[in-house]
Structure formats: C-alpha cells, structure tokens
Short mmCIF file of C-alpha atoms and ligand atoms in Angstrom, two decimals:
data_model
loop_
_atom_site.label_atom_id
_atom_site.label_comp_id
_atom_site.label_asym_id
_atom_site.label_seq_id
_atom_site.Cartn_x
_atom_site.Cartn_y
_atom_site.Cartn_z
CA UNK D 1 -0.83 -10.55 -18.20
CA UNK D 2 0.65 -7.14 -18.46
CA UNK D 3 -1.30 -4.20 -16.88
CA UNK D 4 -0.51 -1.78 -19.59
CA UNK D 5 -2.51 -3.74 -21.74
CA UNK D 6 -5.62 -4.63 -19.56
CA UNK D 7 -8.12 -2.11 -20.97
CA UNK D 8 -9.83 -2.04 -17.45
CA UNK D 9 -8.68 0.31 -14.51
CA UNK D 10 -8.99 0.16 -10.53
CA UNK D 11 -11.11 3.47 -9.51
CA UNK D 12 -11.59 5.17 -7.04
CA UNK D 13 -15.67 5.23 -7.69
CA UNK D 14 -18.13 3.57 -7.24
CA UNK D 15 -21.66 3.94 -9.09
CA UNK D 16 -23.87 6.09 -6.41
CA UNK D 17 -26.45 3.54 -5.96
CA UNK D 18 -24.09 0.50 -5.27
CA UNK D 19 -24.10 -0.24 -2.01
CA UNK D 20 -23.15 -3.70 -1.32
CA UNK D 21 -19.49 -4.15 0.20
CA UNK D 22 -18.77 -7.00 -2.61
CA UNK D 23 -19.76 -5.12 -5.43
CA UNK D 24 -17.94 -1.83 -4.33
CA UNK D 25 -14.73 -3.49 -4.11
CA UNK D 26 -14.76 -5.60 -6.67
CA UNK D 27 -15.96 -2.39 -9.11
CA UNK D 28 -12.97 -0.64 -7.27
CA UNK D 29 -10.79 -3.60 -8.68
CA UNK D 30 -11.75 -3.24 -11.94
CA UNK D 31 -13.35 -6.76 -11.69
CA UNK D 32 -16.81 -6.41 -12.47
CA UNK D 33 -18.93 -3.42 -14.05
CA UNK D 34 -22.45 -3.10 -13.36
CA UNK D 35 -24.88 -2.26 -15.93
CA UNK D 36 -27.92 -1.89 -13.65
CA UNK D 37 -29.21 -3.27 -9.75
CA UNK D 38 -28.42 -7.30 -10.65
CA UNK D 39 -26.75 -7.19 -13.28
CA UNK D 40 -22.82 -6.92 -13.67
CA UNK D 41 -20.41 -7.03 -16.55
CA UNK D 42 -17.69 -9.58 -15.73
CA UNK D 43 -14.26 -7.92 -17.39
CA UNK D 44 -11.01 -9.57 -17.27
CA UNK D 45 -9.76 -10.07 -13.90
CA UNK D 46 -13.30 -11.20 -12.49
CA UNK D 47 -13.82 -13.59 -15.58
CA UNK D 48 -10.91 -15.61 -14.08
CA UNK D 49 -12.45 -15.32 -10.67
CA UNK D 50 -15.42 -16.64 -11.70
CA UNK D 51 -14.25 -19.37 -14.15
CA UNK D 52 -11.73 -20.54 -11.18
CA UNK D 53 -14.76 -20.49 -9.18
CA UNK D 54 -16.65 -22.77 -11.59
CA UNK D 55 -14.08 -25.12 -12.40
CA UNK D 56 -13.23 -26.01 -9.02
CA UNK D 57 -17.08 -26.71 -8.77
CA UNK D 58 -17.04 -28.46 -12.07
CA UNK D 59 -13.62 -31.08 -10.79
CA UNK D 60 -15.99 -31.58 -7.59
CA UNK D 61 -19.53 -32.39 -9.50
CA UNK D 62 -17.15 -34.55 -11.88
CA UNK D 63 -15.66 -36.72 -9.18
CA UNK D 64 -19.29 -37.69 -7.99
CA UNK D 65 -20.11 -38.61 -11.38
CA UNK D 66 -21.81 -35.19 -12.81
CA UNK D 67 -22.03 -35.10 -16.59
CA UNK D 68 -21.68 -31.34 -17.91
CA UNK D 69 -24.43 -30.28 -20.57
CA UNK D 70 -25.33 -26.47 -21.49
CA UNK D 71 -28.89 -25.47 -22.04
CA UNK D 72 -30.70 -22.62 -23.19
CA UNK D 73 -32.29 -19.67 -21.39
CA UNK D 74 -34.69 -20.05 -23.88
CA UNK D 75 -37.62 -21.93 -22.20
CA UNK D 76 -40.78 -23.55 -23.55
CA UNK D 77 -44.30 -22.73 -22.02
CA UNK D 78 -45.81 -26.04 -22.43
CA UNK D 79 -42.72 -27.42 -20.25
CA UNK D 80 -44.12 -25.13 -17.47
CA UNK D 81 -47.72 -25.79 -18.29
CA UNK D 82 -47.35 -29.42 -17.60
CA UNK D 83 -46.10 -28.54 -13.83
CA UNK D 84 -48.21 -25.62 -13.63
CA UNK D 85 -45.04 -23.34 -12.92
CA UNK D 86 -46.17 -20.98 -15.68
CA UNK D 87 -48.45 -18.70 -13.73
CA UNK D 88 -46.70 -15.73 -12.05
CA UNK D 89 -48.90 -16.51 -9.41
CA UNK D 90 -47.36 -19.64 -8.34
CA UNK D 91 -43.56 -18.32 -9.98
CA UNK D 92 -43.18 -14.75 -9.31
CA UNK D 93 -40.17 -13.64 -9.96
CA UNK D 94 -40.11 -14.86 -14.08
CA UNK D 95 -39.10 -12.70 -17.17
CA UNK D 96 -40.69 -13.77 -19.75
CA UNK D 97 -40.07 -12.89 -23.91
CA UNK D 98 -41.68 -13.20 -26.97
CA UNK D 99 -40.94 -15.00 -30.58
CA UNK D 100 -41.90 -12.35 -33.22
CA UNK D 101 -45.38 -14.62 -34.06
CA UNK D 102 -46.43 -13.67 -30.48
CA UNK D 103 -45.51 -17.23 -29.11
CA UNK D 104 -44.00 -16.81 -25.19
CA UNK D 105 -40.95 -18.50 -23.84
CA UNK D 106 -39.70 -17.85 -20.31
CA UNK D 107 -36.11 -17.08 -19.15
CA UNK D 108 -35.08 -19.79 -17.32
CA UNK D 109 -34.69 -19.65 -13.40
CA UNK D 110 -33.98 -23.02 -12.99
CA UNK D 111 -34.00 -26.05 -15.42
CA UNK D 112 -36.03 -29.09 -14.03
CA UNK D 113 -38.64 -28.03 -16.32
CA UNK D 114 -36.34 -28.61 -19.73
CA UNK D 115 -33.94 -31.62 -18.28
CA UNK D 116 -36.97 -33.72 -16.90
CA UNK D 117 -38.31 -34.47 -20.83
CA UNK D 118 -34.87 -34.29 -22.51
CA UNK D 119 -33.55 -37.18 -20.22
CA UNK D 120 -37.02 -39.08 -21.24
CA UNK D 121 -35.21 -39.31 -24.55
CA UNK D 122 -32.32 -41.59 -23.17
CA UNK D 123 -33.31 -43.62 -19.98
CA UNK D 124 -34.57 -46.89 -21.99
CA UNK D 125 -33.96 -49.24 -19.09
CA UNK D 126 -33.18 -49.47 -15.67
CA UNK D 127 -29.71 -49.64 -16.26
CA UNK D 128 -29.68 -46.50 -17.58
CA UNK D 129 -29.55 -45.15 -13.96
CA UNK D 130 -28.81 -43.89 -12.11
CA UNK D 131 -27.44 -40.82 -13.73
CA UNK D 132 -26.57 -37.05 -12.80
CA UNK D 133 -26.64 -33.80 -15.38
CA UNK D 134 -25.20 -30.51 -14.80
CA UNK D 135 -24.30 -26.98 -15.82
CA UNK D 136 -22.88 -24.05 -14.99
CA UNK D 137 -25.38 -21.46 -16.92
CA UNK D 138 -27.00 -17.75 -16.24
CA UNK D 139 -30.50 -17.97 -15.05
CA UNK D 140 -32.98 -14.72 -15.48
CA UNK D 141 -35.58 -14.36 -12.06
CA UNK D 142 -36.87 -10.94 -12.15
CA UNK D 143 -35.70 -10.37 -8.04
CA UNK D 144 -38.20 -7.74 -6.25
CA UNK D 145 -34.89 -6.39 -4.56
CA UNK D 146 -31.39 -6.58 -5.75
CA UNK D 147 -29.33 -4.68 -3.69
CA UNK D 148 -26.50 -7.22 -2.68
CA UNK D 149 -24.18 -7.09 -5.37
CA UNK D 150 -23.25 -10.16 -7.26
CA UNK D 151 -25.19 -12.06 -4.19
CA UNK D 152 -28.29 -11.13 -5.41
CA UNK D 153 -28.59 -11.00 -9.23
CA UNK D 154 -31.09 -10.49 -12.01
CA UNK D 155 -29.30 -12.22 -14.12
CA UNK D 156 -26.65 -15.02 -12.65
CA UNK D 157 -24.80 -17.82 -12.90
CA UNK D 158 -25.83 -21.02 -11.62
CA UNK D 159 -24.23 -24.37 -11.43
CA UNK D 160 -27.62 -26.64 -11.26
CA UNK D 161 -27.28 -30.32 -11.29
CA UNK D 162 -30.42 -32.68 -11.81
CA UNK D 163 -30.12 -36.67 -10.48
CA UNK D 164 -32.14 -39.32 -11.79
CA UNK D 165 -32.68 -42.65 -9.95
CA UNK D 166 -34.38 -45.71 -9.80
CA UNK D 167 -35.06 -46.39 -6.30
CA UNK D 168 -35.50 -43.92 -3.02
CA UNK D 169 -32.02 -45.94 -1.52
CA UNK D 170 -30.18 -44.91 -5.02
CA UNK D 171 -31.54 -41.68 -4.84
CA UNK D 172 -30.34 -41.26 -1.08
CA UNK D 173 -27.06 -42.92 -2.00
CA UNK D 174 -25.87 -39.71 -4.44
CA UNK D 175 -27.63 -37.28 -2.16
CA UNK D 176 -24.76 -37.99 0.54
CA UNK D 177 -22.24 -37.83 -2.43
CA UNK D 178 -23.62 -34.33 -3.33
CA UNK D 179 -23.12 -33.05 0.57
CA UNK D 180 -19.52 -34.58 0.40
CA UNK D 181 -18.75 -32.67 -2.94
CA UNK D 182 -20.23 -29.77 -1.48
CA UNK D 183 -18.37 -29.74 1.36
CA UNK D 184 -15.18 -30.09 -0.17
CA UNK D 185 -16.07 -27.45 -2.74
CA UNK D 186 -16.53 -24.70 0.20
CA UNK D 187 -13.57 -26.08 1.99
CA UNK D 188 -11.66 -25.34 -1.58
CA UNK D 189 -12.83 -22.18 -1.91
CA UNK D 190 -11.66 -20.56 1.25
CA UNK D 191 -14.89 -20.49 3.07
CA UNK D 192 -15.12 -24.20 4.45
CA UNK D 193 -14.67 -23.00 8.21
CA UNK D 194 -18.03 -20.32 8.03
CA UNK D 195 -19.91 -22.21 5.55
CA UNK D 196 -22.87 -24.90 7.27
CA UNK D 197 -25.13 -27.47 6.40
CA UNK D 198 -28.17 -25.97 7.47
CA UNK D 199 -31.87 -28.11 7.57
CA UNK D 200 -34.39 -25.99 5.44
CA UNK D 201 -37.40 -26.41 3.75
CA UNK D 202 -38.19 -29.11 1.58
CA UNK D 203 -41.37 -27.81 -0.22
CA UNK D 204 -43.94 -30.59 -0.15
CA UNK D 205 -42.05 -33.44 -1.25
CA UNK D 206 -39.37 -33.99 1.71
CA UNK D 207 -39.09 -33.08 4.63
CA UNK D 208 -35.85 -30.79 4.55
CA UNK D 209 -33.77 -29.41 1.85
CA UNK D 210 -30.28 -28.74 2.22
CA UNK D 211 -29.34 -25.46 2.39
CA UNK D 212 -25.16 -24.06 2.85
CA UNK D 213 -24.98 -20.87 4.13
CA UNK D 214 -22.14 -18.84 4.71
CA UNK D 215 -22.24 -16.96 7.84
CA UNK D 216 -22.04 -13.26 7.19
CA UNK D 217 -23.86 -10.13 8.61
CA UNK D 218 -24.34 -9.60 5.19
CA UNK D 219 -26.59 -12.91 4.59
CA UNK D 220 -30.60 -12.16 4.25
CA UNK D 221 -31.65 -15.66 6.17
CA UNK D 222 -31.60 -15.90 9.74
CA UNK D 223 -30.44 -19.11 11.06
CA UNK D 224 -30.12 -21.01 14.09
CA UNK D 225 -26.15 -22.90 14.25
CA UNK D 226 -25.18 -25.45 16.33
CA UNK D 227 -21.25 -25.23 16.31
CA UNK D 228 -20.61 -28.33 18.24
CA UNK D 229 -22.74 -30.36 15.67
CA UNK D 230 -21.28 -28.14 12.54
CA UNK D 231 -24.92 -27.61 11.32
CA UNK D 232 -27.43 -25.33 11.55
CA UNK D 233 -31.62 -24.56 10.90
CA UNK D 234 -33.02 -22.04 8.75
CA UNK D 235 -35.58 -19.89 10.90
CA UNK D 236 -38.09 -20.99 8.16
CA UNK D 237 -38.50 -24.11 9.55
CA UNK D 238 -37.21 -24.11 13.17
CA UNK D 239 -39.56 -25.45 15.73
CA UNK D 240 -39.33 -27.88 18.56
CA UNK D 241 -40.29 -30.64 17.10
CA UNK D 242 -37.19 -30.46 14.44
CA UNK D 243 -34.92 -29.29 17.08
CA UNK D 244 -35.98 -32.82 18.52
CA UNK D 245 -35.67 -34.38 15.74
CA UNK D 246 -32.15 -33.36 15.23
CA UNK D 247 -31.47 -33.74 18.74
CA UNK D 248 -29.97 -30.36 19.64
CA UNK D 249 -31.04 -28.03 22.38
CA UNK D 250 -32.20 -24.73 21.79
CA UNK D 251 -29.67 -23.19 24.10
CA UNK D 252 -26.71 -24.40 22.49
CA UNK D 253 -27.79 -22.75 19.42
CA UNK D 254 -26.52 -19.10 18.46
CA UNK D 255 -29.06 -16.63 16.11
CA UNK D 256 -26.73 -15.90 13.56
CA UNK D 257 -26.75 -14.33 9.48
CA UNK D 258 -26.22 -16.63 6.13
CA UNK D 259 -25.69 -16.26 2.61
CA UNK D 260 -27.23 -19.39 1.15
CA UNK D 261 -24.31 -20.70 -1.45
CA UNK D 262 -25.87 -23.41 -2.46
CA UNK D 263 -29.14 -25.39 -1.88
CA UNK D 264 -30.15 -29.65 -2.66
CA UNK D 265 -33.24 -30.39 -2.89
CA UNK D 266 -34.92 -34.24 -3.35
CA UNK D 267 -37.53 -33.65 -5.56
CA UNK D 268 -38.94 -37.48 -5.28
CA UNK D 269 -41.55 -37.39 -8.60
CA UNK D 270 -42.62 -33.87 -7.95
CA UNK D 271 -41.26 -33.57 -12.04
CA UNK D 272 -41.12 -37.33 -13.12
CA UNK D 273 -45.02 -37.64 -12.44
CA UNK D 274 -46.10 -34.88 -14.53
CA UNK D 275 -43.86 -35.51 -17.46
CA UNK D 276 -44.10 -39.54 -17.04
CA UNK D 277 -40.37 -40.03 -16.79
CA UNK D 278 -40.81 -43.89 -16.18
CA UNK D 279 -38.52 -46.79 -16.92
CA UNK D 280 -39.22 -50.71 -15.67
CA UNK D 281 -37.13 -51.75 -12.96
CA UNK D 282 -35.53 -55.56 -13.25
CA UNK D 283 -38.71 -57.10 -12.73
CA UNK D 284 -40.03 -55.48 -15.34
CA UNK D 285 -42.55 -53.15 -13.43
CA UNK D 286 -42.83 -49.50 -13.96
CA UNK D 287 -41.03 -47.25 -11.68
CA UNK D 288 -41.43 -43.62 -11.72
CA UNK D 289 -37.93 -42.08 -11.73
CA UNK D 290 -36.79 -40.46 -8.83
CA UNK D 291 -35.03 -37.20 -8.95
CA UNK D 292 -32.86 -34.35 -6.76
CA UNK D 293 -31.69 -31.04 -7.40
CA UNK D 294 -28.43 -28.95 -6.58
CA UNK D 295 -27.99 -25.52 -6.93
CA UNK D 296 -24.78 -23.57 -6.06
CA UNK D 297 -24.70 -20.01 -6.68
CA UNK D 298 -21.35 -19.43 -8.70
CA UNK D 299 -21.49 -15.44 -8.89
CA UNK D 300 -23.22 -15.47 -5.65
CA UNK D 301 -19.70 -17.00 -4.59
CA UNK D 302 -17.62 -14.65 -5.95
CA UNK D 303 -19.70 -12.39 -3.96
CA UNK D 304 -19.42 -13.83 -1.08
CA UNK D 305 -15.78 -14.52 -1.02
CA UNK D 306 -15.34 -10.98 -2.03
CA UNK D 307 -17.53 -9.93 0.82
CA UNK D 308 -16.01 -12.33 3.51
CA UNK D 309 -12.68 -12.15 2.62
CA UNK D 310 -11.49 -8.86 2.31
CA UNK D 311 -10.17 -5.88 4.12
CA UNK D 312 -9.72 -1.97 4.63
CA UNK D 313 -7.27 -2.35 1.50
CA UNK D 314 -9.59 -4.52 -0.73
CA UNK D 315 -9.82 -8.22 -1.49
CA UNK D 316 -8.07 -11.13 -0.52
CA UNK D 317 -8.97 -13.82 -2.72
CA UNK D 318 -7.28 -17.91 -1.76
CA UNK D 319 -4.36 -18.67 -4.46
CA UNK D 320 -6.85 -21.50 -6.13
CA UNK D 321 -9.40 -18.70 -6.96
CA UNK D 322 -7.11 -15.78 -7.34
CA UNK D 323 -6.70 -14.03 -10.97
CA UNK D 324 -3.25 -14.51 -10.55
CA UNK D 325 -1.37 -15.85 -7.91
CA UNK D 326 1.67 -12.86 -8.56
CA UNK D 327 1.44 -9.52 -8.35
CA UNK D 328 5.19 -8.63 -9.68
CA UNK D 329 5.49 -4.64 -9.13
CA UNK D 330 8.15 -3.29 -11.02
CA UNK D 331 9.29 0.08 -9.76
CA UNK D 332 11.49 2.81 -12.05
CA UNK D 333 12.11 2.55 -15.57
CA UNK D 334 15.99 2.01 -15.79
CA UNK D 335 17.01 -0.60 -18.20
CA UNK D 336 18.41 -3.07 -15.34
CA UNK D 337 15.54 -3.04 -13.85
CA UNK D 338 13.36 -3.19 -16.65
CA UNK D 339 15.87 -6.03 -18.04
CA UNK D 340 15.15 -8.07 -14.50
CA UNK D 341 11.30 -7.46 -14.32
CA UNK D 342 10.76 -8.51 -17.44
CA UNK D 343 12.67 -11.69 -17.22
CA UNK D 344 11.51 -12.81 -13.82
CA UNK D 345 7.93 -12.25 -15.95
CA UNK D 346 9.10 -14.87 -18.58
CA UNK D 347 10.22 -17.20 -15.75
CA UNK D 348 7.24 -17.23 -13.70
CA UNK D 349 5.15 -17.73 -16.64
CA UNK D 350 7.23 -20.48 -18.23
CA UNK D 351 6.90 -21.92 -15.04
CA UNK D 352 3.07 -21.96 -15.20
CA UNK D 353 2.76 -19.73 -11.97
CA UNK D 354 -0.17 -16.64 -13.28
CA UNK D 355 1.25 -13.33 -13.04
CA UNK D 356 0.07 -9.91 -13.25
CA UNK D 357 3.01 -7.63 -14.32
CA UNK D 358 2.46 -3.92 -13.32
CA UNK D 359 4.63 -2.41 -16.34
CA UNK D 360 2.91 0.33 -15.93
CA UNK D 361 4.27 3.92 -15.65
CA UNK D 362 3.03 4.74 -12.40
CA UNK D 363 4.14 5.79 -8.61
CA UNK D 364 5.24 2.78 -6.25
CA UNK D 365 1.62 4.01 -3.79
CA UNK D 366 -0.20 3.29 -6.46
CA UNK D 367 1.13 0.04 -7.51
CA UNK D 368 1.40 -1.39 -3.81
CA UNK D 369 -2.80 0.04 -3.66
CA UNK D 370 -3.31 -1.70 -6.62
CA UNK D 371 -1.50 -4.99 -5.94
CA UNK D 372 -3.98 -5.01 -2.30
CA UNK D 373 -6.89 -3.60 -4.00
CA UNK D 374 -7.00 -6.49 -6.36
CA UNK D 375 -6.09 -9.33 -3.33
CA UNK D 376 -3.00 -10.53 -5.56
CA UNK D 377 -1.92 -13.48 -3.24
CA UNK D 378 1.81 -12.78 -3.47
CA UNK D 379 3.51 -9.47 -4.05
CA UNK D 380 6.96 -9.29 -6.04
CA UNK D 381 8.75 -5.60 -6.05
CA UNK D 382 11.72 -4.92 -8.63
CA UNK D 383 13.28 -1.69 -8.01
CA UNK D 384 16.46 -0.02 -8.09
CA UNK D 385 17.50 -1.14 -4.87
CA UNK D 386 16.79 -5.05 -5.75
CA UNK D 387 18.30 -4.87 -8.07
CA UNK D 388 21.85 -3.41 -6.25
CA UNK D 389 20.98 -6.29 -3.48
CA UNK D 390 20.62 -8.83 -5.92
CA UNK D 391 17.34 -10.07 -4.13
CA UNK D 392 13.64 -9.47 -4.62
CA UNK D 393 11.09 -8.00 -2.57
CA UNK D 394 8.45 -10.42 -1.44
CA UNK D 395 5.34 -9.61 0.40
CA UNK D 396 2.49 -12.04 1.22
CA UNK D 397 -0.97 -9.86 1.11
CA UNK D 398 -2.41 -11.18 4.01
CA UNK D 399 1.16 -10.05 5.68
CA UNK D 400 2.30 -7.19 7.16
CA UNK D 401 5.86 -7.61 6.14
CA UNK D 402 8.34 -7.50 2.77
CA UNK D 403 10.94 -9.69 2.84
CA UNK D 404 14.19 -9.91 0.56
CA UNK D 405 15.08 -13.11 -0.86
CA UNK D 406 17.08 -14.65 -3.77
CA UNK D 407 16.07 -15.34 -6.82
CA UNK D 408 16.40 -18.78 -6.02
CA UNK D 409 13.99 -18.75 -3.06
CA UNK D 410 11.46 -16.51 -4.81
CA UNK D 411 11.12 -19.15 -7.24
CA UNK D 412 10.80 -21.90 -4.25
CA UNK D 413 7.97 -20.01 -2.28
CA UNK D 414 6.00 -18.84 -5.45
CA UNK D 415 6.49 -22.38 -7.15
CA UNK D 416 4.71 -24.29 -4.04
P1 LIG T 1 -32.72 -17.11 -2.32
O1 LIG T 1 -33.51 -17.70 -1.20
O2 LIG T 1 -31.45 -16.47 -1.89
O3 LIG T 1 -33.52 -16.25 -3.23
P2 LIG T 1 -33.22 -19.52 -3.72
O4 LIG T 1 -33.50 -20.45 -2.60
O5 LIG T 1 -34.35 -18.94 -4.48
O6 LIG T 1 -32.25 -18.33 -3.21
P3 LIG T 1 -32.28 -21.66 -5.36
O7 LIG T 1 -33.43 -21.73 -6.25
O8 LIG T 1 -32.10 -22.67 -4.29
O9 LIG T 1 -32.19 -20.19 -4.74
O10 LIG T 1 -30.97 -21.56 -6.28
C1 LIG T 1 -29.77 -22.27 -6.08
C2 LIG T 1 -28.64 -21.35 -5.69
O11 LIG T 1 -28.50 -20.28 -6.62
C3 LIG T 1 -28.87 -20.65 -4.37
O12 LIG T 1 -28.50 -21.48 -3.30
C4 LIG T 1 -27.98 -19.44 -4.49
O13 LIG T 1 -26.66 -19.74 -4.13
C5 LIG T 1 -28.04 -19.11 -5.97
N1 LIG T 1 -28.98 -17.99 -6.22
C6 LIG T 1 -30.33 -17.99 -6.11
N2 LIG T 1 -30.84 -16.81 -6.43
C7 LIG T 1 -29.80 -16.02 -6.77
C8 LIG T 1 -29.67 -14.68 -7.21
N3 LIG T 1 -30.75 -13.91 -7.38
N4 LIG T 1 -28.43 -14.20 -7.48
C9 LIG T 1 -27.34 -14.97 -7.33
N5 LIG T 1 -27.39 -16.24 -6.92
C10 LIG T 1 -28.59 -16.76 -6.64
MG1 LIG T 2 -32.65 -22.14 -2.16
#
C-alpha cells in the first residue's frame, strides 16, 4: 500500500454531530466515513480492520465446528408470522420494505427466523446433528438512539451463529465450546483482560444468556463484576437470589460500565416448535430439535477496540487486527533515499509483512501524526541521516522511543 495512492485522507474534522470517541478517531484516520447517525462507510484502511476482525472470528467459529453460509437481508413475513415477531409491537426496532406488488419483507435483525426452515430442508435423521451455521452479515434494526459510533449502528455487521441439536446434553455440550471460542476470540483481539462473561437475561426459555461485555465508561449496560471469579451480572437481572445462585457476595462486586460484544443465547424450541423442526432420535421417536444462538458484534468491535485502545495521538490497534503492521515513513526526496525506501518496501512485502508506505510529499510532523493517528503498530523512518548511518529508524507506537538498527535487525523485529 502506498499512501499517494489511497484516495482517502486523515482530517482534522470531524462531522459536527459525531460525538462518540471511536467514531471521531477513526473518521480522523480516514477509516470510516459516516453517511448519517448509524451508519458508516467502511473505506480502505477500516475494511482491513474489520475483515481482520471477522476472520479471526471466522478461524475461532471454524475450530468449534461452525459452517459459514451468507443470507439475505431480504426477509419473508410469513417467517415472522409463524413466531409472531412481525408486529412492531413485540419487535420494535424493524425496517421494513416493500416489493413493487405491495408485498412486505423485513430487513433482517437477526436470522433465526430464515435458518430455522432452511435447515428443515437437510436434517433427515438424527445423525444429521448436531450441527452449527454461521455468518458474518449486516443486519438493519431501526435503533431509537445511535449516538455511539460504530457501537451502536443502524445498519451493522453481525457474526450470528445458529446450533441445532438433538438432545439438551448435546446442546449444552457446544454451548461450552461457544464460551471457549469466545473467549479466545476476545483474548485475540486485544481486549481479553477487560472483556467478561457476564449472566444476563435469558428471555423465557433459560434462565441466563450469556452476555461479554467489555468494560468501558463508554458501555450503555451497567453491570455488577466479580474480578476474583472473572465474571460478572448484568443489572437486568441481578438479585439475591442469583447472586446465591452463583455464589458471590454482593460486596465483592464492583458497579462498573460494558459494551456488550457479543451475546449466546439457548433458545431450547422457542423456534423449532413453531416451525416443526423435528427429526426421530435412534429409537425412532420424534424429538423437537434443540437450538442456541451467538451473536458477536463485528463493527461493534472495531468500535470498541478503537474506543479502548487508543490515545491523545489516535489509535492503537494489536498487530493481528492492524491495517498494516508497518508504517515505513520515508522522509526527503533525494534519490538515495528514495532508492532505500522503496526497496525496504519491496522487502517487507516480499516478505509478507503489510506495509503502509508514506511516499507522500509531505513534512516529517505530519507523517509521524499520521503514522500515530492511524495506530500503525511499528514505525520505520528513512531519511537523510539513515541513510549516512546505514541504519533505520524504528519506533514501536505504543513506545516513547526511536531506535536505530540495521537492516538486518529491522528485518528480525518486524519479521516476528
Ligand atoms: P444491545 O442490547 O446493545 O442493543 P442486543 O442485545 O440487542 O444489543 P443481540 O441481539 O444480542 O444485541 O446481538 C448480538 C450482538 O450484536 C450484540 O452482542 C452486539 O455485540 C451486536 N449488536 C447489537 N446491536 C447492535 C447495533 N445496533 N450496532 C452494532 N452492534 C450491535
Ligand atoms: Mg444481546
């Protein structure tokens, strides 16, 4: 990547209305553009922030046996009609469209509605199951506020997974698997250390849901976190009897902010009943198929990351999710240094390591701003004085300090 061809720009504005910490920087960065409250224009840099995000998600889901499908937005009224989740009474936050013969479709907000009867299609016999679905696709809910940024969108992009199983101890089984993946996908992503499990509601088929909330003063849910235990309760459904259940005192908890990142859910035959998702276990009886949900909030993510891990110079975003793990700053135009820039460029990225190469025409401020701005993970200066030294500048961007090294060790440190 060479910044005199990205067609966006870092800025110095920020739309007048915006005023959510992740979305200001990350407009700043020239990662994201919004088009109106909830509703944001991935460009370039962002799109590989985003995609990073979701693929380390996807590896995760995969490992646990998650098979990747992409559905439509497009959504069928008789789906929601048979789980009377059409009504904007009892689903408030839907947009809803049109065909041009005047039939209605929803947006989708979530997809249990549209997997539940396409999986009826497949599952012939027990041993189909059990099995797990998911994608990584934008879902529409028409959000009374959205004020947040990217952690509260309009329009947004989900990874939702769906499992199907034949018995309650199956179902349990992949429900633990799910936590584990989670777990590891937070830990992955930088934020393992302030994300929890936190006990939430279940709606009226179980008795929790699993909620992980990253703790932020920026988070909208209030929650209750044990550190010892490495869990914590959403206000919504902390009483004394669950703190007993759980067996944690109240005065070892600490009141304290989320950002819910992801939520599971187990959904027992809350859809299976309705749309008669049945197969016949070994003995031949009929079973109604049990099923879970897991939702993780990919832009909400990028979001949050942006909003946790950042500071007074901009973002600072872990190597695994960064756009590129090199920022390589090339200083002056002389044709030695030029001739060096451009060839530790090749190197790098014959070597496979991502680099953004500031080729630009532009002061050394305004590069270094640029290279923080942005949350580059490593920082590589060519200038007129490397070049005499034979070394190159290195600078970490969590670090205060440049050092010179050889070309030799540059390669080493960046490589690992
Ligand atoms: P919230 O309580 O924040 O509105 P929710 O409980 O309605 O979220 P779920 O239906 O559980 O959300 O969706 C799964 C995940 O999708 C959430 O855990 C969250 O990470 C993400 N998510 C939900 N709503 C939004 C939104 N408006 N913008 C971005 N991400 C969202
Ligand atoms: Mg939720």
């Amino acid at each position: 990547m060479r910044f005199s061809q990205l067609f966006t720009k870092t800025s110095k504005n920020v739309p007048a209305d915006e005023t959510a910490k992740n979305a200001k920087l990350l407009i700043q960065a020239g990662f994201v553009h919004k088009e109106m409250a909830g509703v944001y224009t991935f460009l370039p840099l962002g799109l590989k922030v985003l995609n990073n995000i979701a693929n380390i998600v996807r590896e995760e889901i995969d490992a646990i046996g998650g098979q990747e499908v992409l559905m439509p937005a497009l959504q069928l009224k008789a789906h929601y009609e048979t789980t009377g989740r059409w009504s904007d009474e009892v689903v408030d936050d839907w947009f809803k469209t049109k065909l041009v013969n005047g039939t209605e479709l929803g947006l989708g907000f979530s997809h249990e509605e549209d997997l539940t009867p396409l999986i009826k299609n497949f599952i012939t016999s027990y041993k189909d199951l059990p099995i797990a679905v998911y994608q990584v696709q934008t879902k529409f809910r028409n959000e009374l506020r959205s004020k947040s940024g990217l952690m509260r969108g309009r329009e947004f992009l989900m990874k939702d997974m769906y499992s199907f199983a034949l018995t309650q101890a199956q179902h349990d089984e992949f429900y633990l698997k799910s936590q584990a993946a989670y777990t590891n996908v937070f830990k992955r992503l930088g934020i393992g250390e302030s994300t929890f499990m936190t006990f939430a509601s279940g709606g009226s088929f179980s008795k929790y849901s699993h909620e992980y909330q990253t703790l932020s003063a920026a988070g909208e849910d209030t929650l209750y976190l044990s550190r010892a235990k490495g869990i914590a309760i959403n206000k919504e459904v902390y009483t004394d009897e669950v703190l007993a259940e759980l067996g944690i005192e109240r005065a070892s908890l600490e009141e304290v902010k989320g950002i819910e990142v992801g939520n599971i859910f187990s959904l027992s035959t809350k859809f299976s009943e309705p749309f008669k998702l049945t197969t016949n276990d070994e003995m031949g009886e009929p079973m109604t198929i049990i099923m879970g949900c897991y939702g993780i909030g990919i832009s909400r993510l990028m979001g949050t990351i942006a909003e946790l891990l950042s500071d007074d110079k901009g973002l600072i975003w872990p190597e695994n999710i960064a756009p590129a793990k090199v920022y390589l700053a090339r200083l002056g135009d002389s044709p030695e240094v030029v001739k060096q820039a451009d060839e530790l460029y090749n190197r790098l990225t014959t070597a496979n390591i991502s680099v953004l190469y500031d080729d630009r025409n532009a002061r050394p401020g305004q590069k270094f701003a640029d290279a923080d701005l942005m949350g580059i993970p490593q920082r590589v200066v060519v200038s007129d004085k490397t070049v005499q030294t034979q070394t190159y500048e290195l600078k970490a961007r969590t670090s205060q300090e440049a050092t010179n090294v050889s070309l030799e060790d540059l390669l080493k440190t960046l490589g690992d």
